[in-house]
Amino acid sequence: MTSRFRTYKDLAMGGTMQFFLWLCILPAVGIAVGLFLKSLPVLSEHSVSDLLFSSEWKPIKGKFGFLPFIISTLGVTLTAVVLAFPISLFSSVFLTEYARPYLKKYVFPFLDILAALPSVIYGVWGTLVIVPFISKHIAPYFVDFSAGYTMLAGGIVLGVSIIPLLTSLLMEIFSTVSNDLRIASLALGATRWQTAKKVIFRKTFPGIVAATVLSISRAMGETIAVLMVCGNSPIVPHSLLDACYPLPALICNNYGEMLSMPNYEAALMFAALLLFLVVIIFNLISRLILRKFNS
């Protein structure tokens, strides 16, 4: 009787945990379905190719070309990751392989605090410091005039905002490597940098990819900080010194305004769906890369 009771109890706990697993998955499915249903009015009047590859954004005339916003989102995110990744990578290597314990004791909590700062603080800093710096000291070398509200400003602010998160993640990943591997490498005559390059990086490569993709996902969804410095101009940017208009800024700026226009709300819901799908695609690509290297 006791054995049967334990079996039923185990089955009940397994079913309960499976139920909570589905509770974790269903919200994402619900979000995707809800955004798709809300986007149907604009999808019924415009083809997906017209929406994705048209650069004409005139809601009053019913023209919704998302190409400027897609390119702006990818451009700002790529700029941020290019700036943040090497800084985060080498900082995390220094903190895990070179720094003394007392330094890590104080730096690690500081990084956590920076990662938790509201994005509006980064946006204000970007508006007061980065935008004037680009306008006065960088743009004059390449263009006749720039107000500083550019893709470069958005990339810098976004890159700075994800450095604490990416550095913390990489530190955690590097810390999982056994000290025996480090000692063995050093005993064979390798330097600390050679140990990091040949042992630590190779051992933690899947984790590095996963942390980078997580940071990309965070960067793509950032709204306020980028909105404050990117210029918010619905044109296709051709350089880092052009104004841009990422998808999160488009949704934040326009939702709640002029929704009486036909299909305008549906177009904004389609923008949210695009952002959702782009993040999902990036995560799937990272999974495929990890599977290839782990096989």
mmCIF file of C-alpha atoms in Angstrom:
data_model
loop_
_atom_site.group_PDB
_atom_site.id
_atom_site.type_symbol
_atom_site.label_atom_id
_atom_site.label_comp_id
_atom_site.label_asym_id
_atom_site.label_seq_id
_atom_site.Cartn_x
_atom_site.Cartn_y
_atom_site.Cartn_z
ATOM 1 C CA MET A 1 0.000 0.000 0.000
ATOM 2 C CA THR A 2 2.812 2.360 0.900
ATOM 3 C CA SER A 3 4.653 1.573 -2.316
ATOM 4 C CA ARG A 4 1.534 2.251 -4.403
ATOM 5 C CA PHE A 5 0.942 5.546 -2.555
ATOM 6 C CA ARG A 6 4.511 6.660 -3.267
ATOM 7 C CA THR A 7 4.044 5.792 -6.945
ATOM 8 C CA TYR A 8 0.826 7.837 -7.181
ATOM 9 C CA LYS A 9 2.490 10.701 -5.317
ATOM 10 C CA ASP A 10 5.434 10.652 -7.701
ATOM 11 C CA LEU A 11 3.101 10.642 -10.722
ATOM 12 C CA ALA A 12 1.099 13.524 -9.234
ATOM 13 C CA MET A 13 4.241 15.600 -8.657
ATOM 14 C CA GLY A 14 5.448 14.828 -12.171
ATOM 15 C CA GLY A 15 2.127 15.946 -13.622
ATOM 16 C CA THR A 16 2.176 19.105 -11.504
ATOM 17 C CA MET A 17 5.666 20.041 -12.649
ATOM 18 C CA GLN A 18 4.697 19.359 -16.267
ATOM 19 C CA PHE A 19 1.701 21.662 -15.810
ATOM 20 C CA PHE A 20 3.953 24.474 -14.602
ATOM 21 C CA LEU A 21 6.289 23.792 -17.538
ATOM 22 C CA TRP A 22 3.396 24.432 -19.917
ATOM 23 C CA LEU A 23 2.557 27.564 -17.967
ATOM 24 C CA CYS A 24 6.053 28.814 -18.854
ATOM 25 C CA ILE A 25 5.627 28.022 -22.547
ATOM 26 C CA LEU A 26 2.020 29.061 -23.152
ATOM 27 C CA PRO A 27 2.524 32.828 -22.551
ATOM 28 C CA ALA A 28 5.020 32.988 -25.423
ATOM 29 C CA VAL A 29 2.599 31.131 -27.691
ATOM 30 C CA GLY A 30 -0.219 33.379 -26.526
ATOM 31 C CA ILE A 31 1.808 36.499 -27.279
ATOM 32 C CA ALA A 32 2.619 35.298 -30.797
ATOM 33 C CA VAL A 33 -1.003 34.340 -31.541
ATOM 34 C CA GLY A 34 -2.354 37.572 -30.059
ATOM 35 C CA LEU A 35 0.032 39.764 -32.064
ATOM 36 C CA PHE A 36 -0.748 37.839 -35.236
ATOM 37 C CA LEU A 37 -4.508 38.236 -34.773
ATOM 38 C CA LYS A 38 -4.114 41.954 -34.069
ATOM 39 C CA SER A 39 -1.977 42.276 -37.225
ATOM 40 C CA LEU A 40 -4.527 40.629 -39.531
ATOM 41 C CA PRO A 41 -6.198 43.894 -40.685
ATOM 42 C CA VAL A 42 -2.968 45.246 -42.160
ATOM 43 C CA LEU A 43 -1.914 41.811 -43.446
ATOM 44 C CA SER A 44 -5.226 41.451 -45.276
ATOM 45 C CA GLU A 45 -4.626 44.670 -47.245
ATOM 46 C CA HIS A 46 -0.866 44.470 -47.782
ATOM 47 C CA SER A 47 1.344 41.538 -48.676
ATOM 48 C CA VAL A 48 4.116 40.560 -46.295
ATOM 49 C CA SER A 49 6.733 41.408 -48.922
ATOM 50 C CA ASP A 50 5.304 44.924 -49.340
ATOM 51 C CA LEU A 51 5.368 45.457 -45.590
ATOM 52 C CA LEU A 52 8.902 44.123 -45.135
ATOM 53 C CA PHE A 53 10.638 45.578 -48.188
ATOM 54 C CA SER A 54 8.884 48.890 -48.699
ATOM 55 C CA SER A 55 10.527 51.988 -47.221
ATOM 56 C CA GLU A 56 7.479 54.245 -47.520
ATOM 57 C CA TRP A 57 5.945 54.999 -44.121
ATOM 58 C CA LYS A 58 2.845 57.170 -44.540
ATOM 59 C CA PRO A 59 0.134 55.995 -42.133
ATOM 60 C CA ILE A 60 -2.267 58.740 -43.247
ATOM 61 C CA LYS A 61 -2.234 57.273 -46.756
ATOM 62 C CA GLY A 62 -2.317 53.714 -45.482
ATOM 63 C CA LYS A 63 1.291 52.968 -46.504
ATOM 64 C CA PHE A 64 3.262 50.948 -43.967
ATOM 65 C CA GLY A 65 6.779 50.145 -45.129
ATOM 66 C CA PHE A 66 8.821 48.584 -42.333
ATOM 67 C CA LEU A 67 12.190 48.400 -44.081
ATOM 68 C CA PRO A 68 13.627 51.544 -42.358
ATOM 69 C CA PHE A 69 12.658 50.203 -38.937
ATOM 70 C CA ILE A 70 14.011 46.702 -39.575
ATOM 71 C CA ILE A 71 17.356 48.001 -40.837
ATOM 72 C CA SER A 72 17.537 50.480 -37.956
ATOM 73 C CA THR A 73 16.881 47.742 -35.404
ATOM 74 C CA LEU A 74 19.513 45.432 -36.872
ATOM 75 C CA GLY A 75 22.015 48.269 -37.360
ATOM 76 C CA VAL A 76 21.748 49.636 -33.828
ATOM 77 C CA THR A 77 21.886 46.142 -32.331
ATOM 78 C CA LEU A 78 24.892 45.101 -34.423
ATOM 79 C CA THR A 79 26.736 48.312 -33.516
ATOM 80 C CA ALA A 80 26.011 47.767 -29.834
ATOM 81 C CA VAL A 81 27.208 44.149 -29.879
ATOM 82 C CA VAL A 82 30.368 45.003 -31.854
ATOM 83 C CA LEU A 83 31.220 47.624 -29.235
ATOM 84 C CA ALA A 84 30.154 45.654 -26.170
ATOM 85 C CA PHE A 85 31.411 42.145 -26.935
ATOM 86 C CA PRO A 86 35.202 42.732 -26.929
ATOM 87 C CA ILE A 87 34.980 44.967 -23.849
ATOM 88 C CA SER A 88 32.884 42.409 -21.988
ATOM 89 C CA LEU A 89 34.986 39.456 -23.143
ATOM 90 C CA PHE A 90 38.359 40.852 -22.123
ATOM 91 C CA SER A 91 36.982 42.372 -18.923
ATOM 92 C CA SER A 92 35.556 39.020 -17.881
ATOM 93 C CA VAL A 93 38.839 37.270 -18.755
ATOM 94 C CA PHE A 94 40.765 39.747 -16.631
ATOM 95 C CA LEU A 95 38.383 39.403 -13.691
ATOM 96 C CA THR A 96 38.391 35.595 -13.760
ATOM 97 C CA GLU A 97 42.011 34.898 -14.755
ATOM 98 C CA TYR A 98 44.135 37.880 -13.664
ATOM 99 C CA ALA A 99 42.353 39.914 -10.988
ATOM 100 C CA ARG A 100 42.912 39.401 -7.294
ATOM 101 C CA PRO A 101 39.985 38.094 -5.232
ATOM 102 C CA TYR A 102 39.340 41.429 -3.480
ATOM 103 C CA LEU A 103 38.878 43.158 -6.845
ATOM 104 C CA LYS A 104 36.310 40.596 -7.986
ATOM 105 C CA LYS A 105 34.558 40.963 -4.636
ATOM 106 C CA TYR A 106 33.792 44.621 -5.377
ATOM 107 C CA VAL A 107 33.498 44.634 -9.181
ATOM 108 C CA PHE A 108 30.979 41.815 -9.520
ATOM 109 C CA PRO A 109 28.260 43.490 -7.360
ATOM 110 C CA PHE A 110 28.976 46.780 -9.145
ATOM 111 C CA LEU A 111 28.279 45.119 -12.501
ATOM 112 C CA ASP A 112 25.016 43.742 -11.155
ATOM 113 C CA ILE A 113 23.999 47.248 -10.090
ATOM 114 C CA LEU A 114 24.821 48.660 -13.536
ATOM 115 C CA ALA A 115 22.839 45.872 -15.212
ATOM 116 C CA ALA A 116 19.814 46.747 -13.068
ATOM 117 C CA LEU A 117 19.861 50.494 -13.836
ATOM 118 C CA PRO A 118 16.731 51.757 -15.637
ATOM 119 C CA SER A 119 17.339 52.268 -19.334
ATOM 120 C CA VAL A 120 16.165 55.878 -19.107
ATOM 121 C CA ILE A 121 19.343 56.691 -17.155
ATOM 122 C CA TYR A 122 21.456 55.459 -20.060
ATOM 123 C CA GLY A 123 19.243 57.453 -22.392
ATOM 124 C CA VAL A 124 19.728 60.676 -20.438
ATOM 125 C CA TRP A 125 23.489 60.077 -20.330
ATOM 126 C CA GLY A 126 23.479 59.478 -24.081
ATOM 127 C CA THR A 127 21.509 62.658 -24.728
ATOM 128 C CA LEU A 128 23.756 64.834 -22.546
ATOM 129 C CA VAL A 129 27.142 63.300 -23.416
ATOM 130 C CA ILE A 130 27.194 61.004 -26.451
ATOM 131 C CA VAL A 131 24.941 63.011 -28.789
ATOM 132 C CA PRO A 132 26.879 66.325 -28.381
ATOM 133 C CA PHE A 133 30.204 64.453 -28.629
ATOM 134 C CA ILE A 134 29.205 62.878 -31.952
ATOM 135 C CA SER A 135 27.847 66.171 -33.255
ATOM 136 C CA LYS A 136 30.945 68.211 -32.369
ATOM 137 C CA HIS A 137 33.867 65.803 -32.558
ATOM 138 C CA ILE A 138 33.030 62.835 -34.814
ATOM 139 C CA ALA A 139 30.454 63.878 -37.427
ATOM 140 C CA PRO A 140 32.412 66.918 -38.770
ATOM 141 C CA TYR A 141 35.093 64.565 -40.124
ATOM 142 C CA PHE A 142 32.574 62.680 -42.268
ATOM 143 C CA VAL A 143 29.514 64.867 -42.972
ATOM 144 C CA ASP A 144 28.748 68.560 -43.257
ATOM 145 C CA PHE A 145 26.337 68.579 -40.355
ATOM 146 C CA SER A 146 24.834 66.169 -37.874
ATOM 147 C CA ALA A 147 22.738 66.844 -34.793
ATOM 148 C CA GLY A 148 24.274 63.780 -33.160
ATOM 149 C CA TYR A 149 21.034 61.817 -32.953
ATOM 150 C CA THR A 150 22.295 58.938 -35.037
ATOM 151 C CA MET A 151 22.565 55.173 -35.300
ATOM 152 C CA LEU A 152 26.057 55.472 -33.818
ATOM 153 C CA ALA A 153 24.673 57.218 -30.726
ATOM 154 C CA GLY A 154 22.029 54.532 -30.340
ATOM 155 C CA GLY A 155 24.641 51.800 -30.744
ATOM 156 C CA ILE A 156 26.981 53.338 -28.168
ATOM 157 C CA VAL A 157 24.258 53.863 -25.569
ATOM 158 C CA LEU A 158 22.838 50.410 -26.171
ATOM 159 C CA GLY A 159 26.311 48.841 -26.063
ATOM 160 C CA VAL A 160 27.110 50.504 -22.744
ATOM 161 C CA SER A 161 23.792 49.347 -21.305
ATOM 162 C CA ILE A 162 24.422 45.662 -22.160
ATOM 163 C CA ILE A 163 28.114 45.559 -21.128
ATOM 164 C CA PRO A 164 27.324 44.848 -17.442
ATOM 165 C CA LEU A 165 24.921 42.037 -18.330
ATOM 166 C CA LEU A 166 27.237 40.430 -20.870
ATOM 167 C CA THR A 167 30.278 40.755 -18.604
ATOM 168 C CA SER A 168 28.445 39.191 -15.661
ATOM 169 C CA LEU A 169 27.250 36.305 -17.817
ATOM 170 C CA LEU A 170 30.726 35.653 -19.237
ATOM 171 C CA MET A 171 32.282 35.774 -15.780
ATOM 172 C CA GLU A 172 29.818 33.178 -14.552
ATOM 173 C CA ILE A 173 30.560 31.000 -17.583
ATOM 174 C CA PHE A 174 34.353 31.241 -17.238
ATOM 175 C CA SER A 175 34.088 30.481 -13.526
ATOM 176 C CA THR A 176 32.557 27.084 -14.321
ATOM 177 C CA VAL A 177 35.811 25.846 -15.881
ATOM 178 C CA SER A 178 37.674 23.519 -13.532
ATOM 179 C CA ASN A 179 40.841 24.941 -11.979
ATOM 180 C CA ASP A 180 42.549 21.641 -12.803
ATOM 181 C CA LEU A 181 42.488 22.582 -16.481
ATOM 182 C CA ARG A 182 44.065 25.947 -15.741
ATOM 183 C CA ILE A 183 46.765 24.395 -13.556
ATOM 184 C CA ALA A 184 47.527 21.750 -16.184
ATOM 185 C CA SER A 185 47.860 24.372 -18.915
ATOM 186 C CA LEU A 186 50.111 26.591 -16.813
ATOM 187 C CA ALA A 187 52.192 23.572 -15.805
ATOM 188 C CA LEU A 188 52.879 22.863 -19.480
ATOM 189 C CA GLY A 189 54.362 26.342 -19.857
ATOM 190 C CA ALA A 190 51.378 28.254 -21.224
ATOM 191 C CA THR A 191 50.839 31.847 -20.181
ATOM 192 C CA ARG A 192 47.578 33.012 -18.652
ATOM 193 C CA TRP A 193 46.472 34.490 -21.954
ATOM 194 C CA GLN A 194 47.328 31.284 -23.820
ATOM 195 C CA THR A 195 45.375 29.348 -21.204
ATOM 196 C CA ALA A 196 42.394 31.626 -21.659
ATOM 197 C CA LYS A 197 42.574 31.445 -25.468
ATOM 198 C CA LYS A 198 43.276 27.724 -25.873
ATOM 199 C CA VAL A 199 41.488 26.275 -22.852
ATOM 200 C CA ILE A 200 38.886 28.655 -21.392
ATOM 201 C CA PHE A 201 37.454 29.930 -24.683
ATOM 202 C CA ARG A 202 37.248 26.473 -26.248
ATOM 203 C CA LYS A 203 35.714 24.929 -23.155
ATOM 204 C CA THR A 204 33.085 27.642 -22.771
ATOM 205 C CA PHE A 205 32.361 28.430 -26.425
ATOM 206 C CA PRO A 206 28.697 27.285 -26.267
ATOM 207 C CA GLY A 207 28.190 29.466 -23.196
ATOM 208 C CA ILE A 208 29.805 32.465 -24.899
ATOM 209 C CA VAL A 209 27.437 32.080 -27.854
ATOM 210 C CA ALA A 210 24.423 31.735 -25.562
ATOM 211 C CA ALA A 211 25.406 34.808 -23.521
ATOM 212 C CA THR A 212 25.957 36.871 -26.667
ATOM 213 C CA VAL A 213 22.582 35.873 -28.115
ATOM 214 C CA LEU A 214 20.899 36.728 -24.812
ATOM 215 C CA SER A 215 22.544 40.153 -24.939
ATOM 216 C CA ILE A 216 21.415 40.608 -28.558
ATOM 217 C CA SER A 217 17.856 39.780 -27.517
ATOM 218 C CA ARG A 218 18.088 42.305 -24.703
ATOM 219 C CA ALA A 219 19.508 44.931 -27.067
ATOM 220 C CA MET A 220 16.806 44.431 -29.690
ATOM 221 C CA GLY A 221 14.048 44.983 -27.172
ATOM 222 C CA GLU A 222 15.542 48.087 -25.586
ATOM 223 C CA THR A 223 13.232 51.057 -26.009
ATOM 224 C CA ILE A 224 13.694 54.232 -23.986
ATOM 225 C CA ALA A 225 17.493 54.543 -24.146
ATOM 226 C CA VAL A 226 17.572 54.136 -27.926
ATOM 227 C CA LEU A 227 14.458 56.232 -28.481
ATOM 228 C CA MET A 228 16.132 59.209 -26.795
ATOM 229 C CA VAL A 229 19.266 59.270 -28.979
ATOM 230 C CA CYS A 230 18.569 57.681 -32.376
ATOM 231 C CA GLY A 231 16.702 60.560 -34.063
ATOM 232 C CA ASN A 232 13.457 58.662 -34.797
ATOM 233 C CA SER A 233 13.394 59.404 -38.518
ATOM 234 C CA PRO A 234 11.544 56.820 -40.680
ATOM 235 C CA ILE A 235 14.203 56.620 -43.390
ATOM 236 C CA VAL A 236 16.582 53.851 -44.360
ATOM 237 C CA PRO A 237 19.925 54.685 -42.676
ATOM 238 C CA HIS A 238 22.925 54.347 -44.969
ATOM 239 C CA SER A 239 25.654 55.041 -42.423
ATOM 240 C CA LEU A 240 26.251 55.179 -38.689
ATOM 241 C CA LEU A 241 25.829 58.951 -38.815
ATOM 242 C CA ASP A 242 22.290 58.809 -40.176
ATOM 243 C CA ALA A 243 19.247 59.042 -37.959
ATOM 244 C CA CYS A 244 17.386 55.782 -37.442
ATOM 245 C CA TYR A 245 14.125 54.462 -36.029
ATOM 246 C CA PRO A 246 14.221 50.992 -34.407
ATOM 247 C CA LEU A 247 11.057 48.939 -34.019
ATOM 248 C CA PRO A 248 10.784 49.320 -30.211
ATOM 249 C CA ALA A 249 11.008 53.107 -30.547
ATOM 250 C CA LEU A 250 8.329 53.056 -33.269
ATOM 251 C CA ILE A 251 5.916 51.142 -31.031
ATOM 252 C CA CYS A 252 6.669 53.252 -27.953
ATOM 253 C CA ASN A 253 6.375 56.565 -29.787
ATOM 254 C CA ASN A 254 3.169 55.889 -31.663
ATOM 255 C CA TYR A 255 1.034 53.448 -29.731
ATOM 256 C CA GLY A 256 -1.922 55.308 -28.291
ATOM 257 C CA GLU A 257 -1.661 58.135 -30.804
ATOM 258 C CA MET A 258 -3.620 58.411 -34.032
ATOM 259 C CA LEU A 259 -5.012 54.901 -33.598
ATOM 260 C CA SER A 260 -8.196 56.125 -35.226
ATOM 261 C CA MET A 261 -6.420 55.780 -38.575
ATOM 262 C CA PRO A 262 -7.373 52.623 -40.451
ATOM 263 C CA ASN A 263 -4.937 49.765 -39.800
ATOM 264 C CA TYR A 264 -2.527 51.960 -37.840
ATOM 265 C CA GLU A 265 -2.885 49.925 -34.677
ATOM 266 C CA ALA A 266 -2.607 46.724 -36.711
ATOM 267 C CA ALA A 267 0.624 48.029 -38.257
ATOM 268 C CA LEU A 268 2.099 48.665 -34.812
ATOM 269 C CA MET A 269 1.051 45.176 -33.719
ATOM 270 C CA PHE A 270 2.787 43.826 -36.813
ATOM 271 C CA ALA A 271 5.912 45.739 -35.749
ATOM 272 C CA ALA A 272 5.746 44.019 -32.363
ATOM 273 C CA LEU A 273 5.268 40.665 -34.093
ATOM 274 C CA LEU A 274 8.315 41.340 -36.265
ATOM 275 C CA LEU A 275 10.411 42.114 -33.214
ATOM 276 C CA PHE A 276 9.165 38.966 -31.506
ATOM 277 C CA LEU A 277 10.004 36.808 -34.540
ATOM 278 C CA VAL A 278 13.455 38.353 -35.030
ATOM 279 C CA VAL A 279 14.394 37.548 -31.425
ATOM 280 C CA ILE A 280 13.075 33.989 -31.822
ATOM 281 C CA ILE A 281 15.045 33.532 -35.063
ATOM 282 C CA PHE A 282 18.267 34.738 -33.440
ATOM 283 C CA ASN A 283 17.802 32.297 -30.591
ATOM 284 C CA LEU A 284 17.086 29.421 -32.998
ATOM 285 C CA ILE A 285 20.216 30.247 -34.982
ATOM 286 C CA SER A 286 22.276 30.197 -31.794
ATOM 287 C CA ARG A 287 20.806 26.794 -30.908
ATOM 288 C CA LEU A 288 21.770 25.447 -34.336
ATOM 289 C CA ILE A 289 25.295 26.779 -33.923
ATOM 290 C CA LEU A 290 25.605 25.204 -30.489
ATOM 291 C CA ARG A 291 24.282 21.895 -31.767
ATOM 292 C CA LYS A 292 26.791 21.921 -34.626
ATOM 293 C CA PHE A 293 29.745 22.533 -32.302
ATOM 294 C CA ASN A 294 28.518 20.033 -29.713
ATOM 295 C CA SER A 295 27.995 17.250 -32.237
#
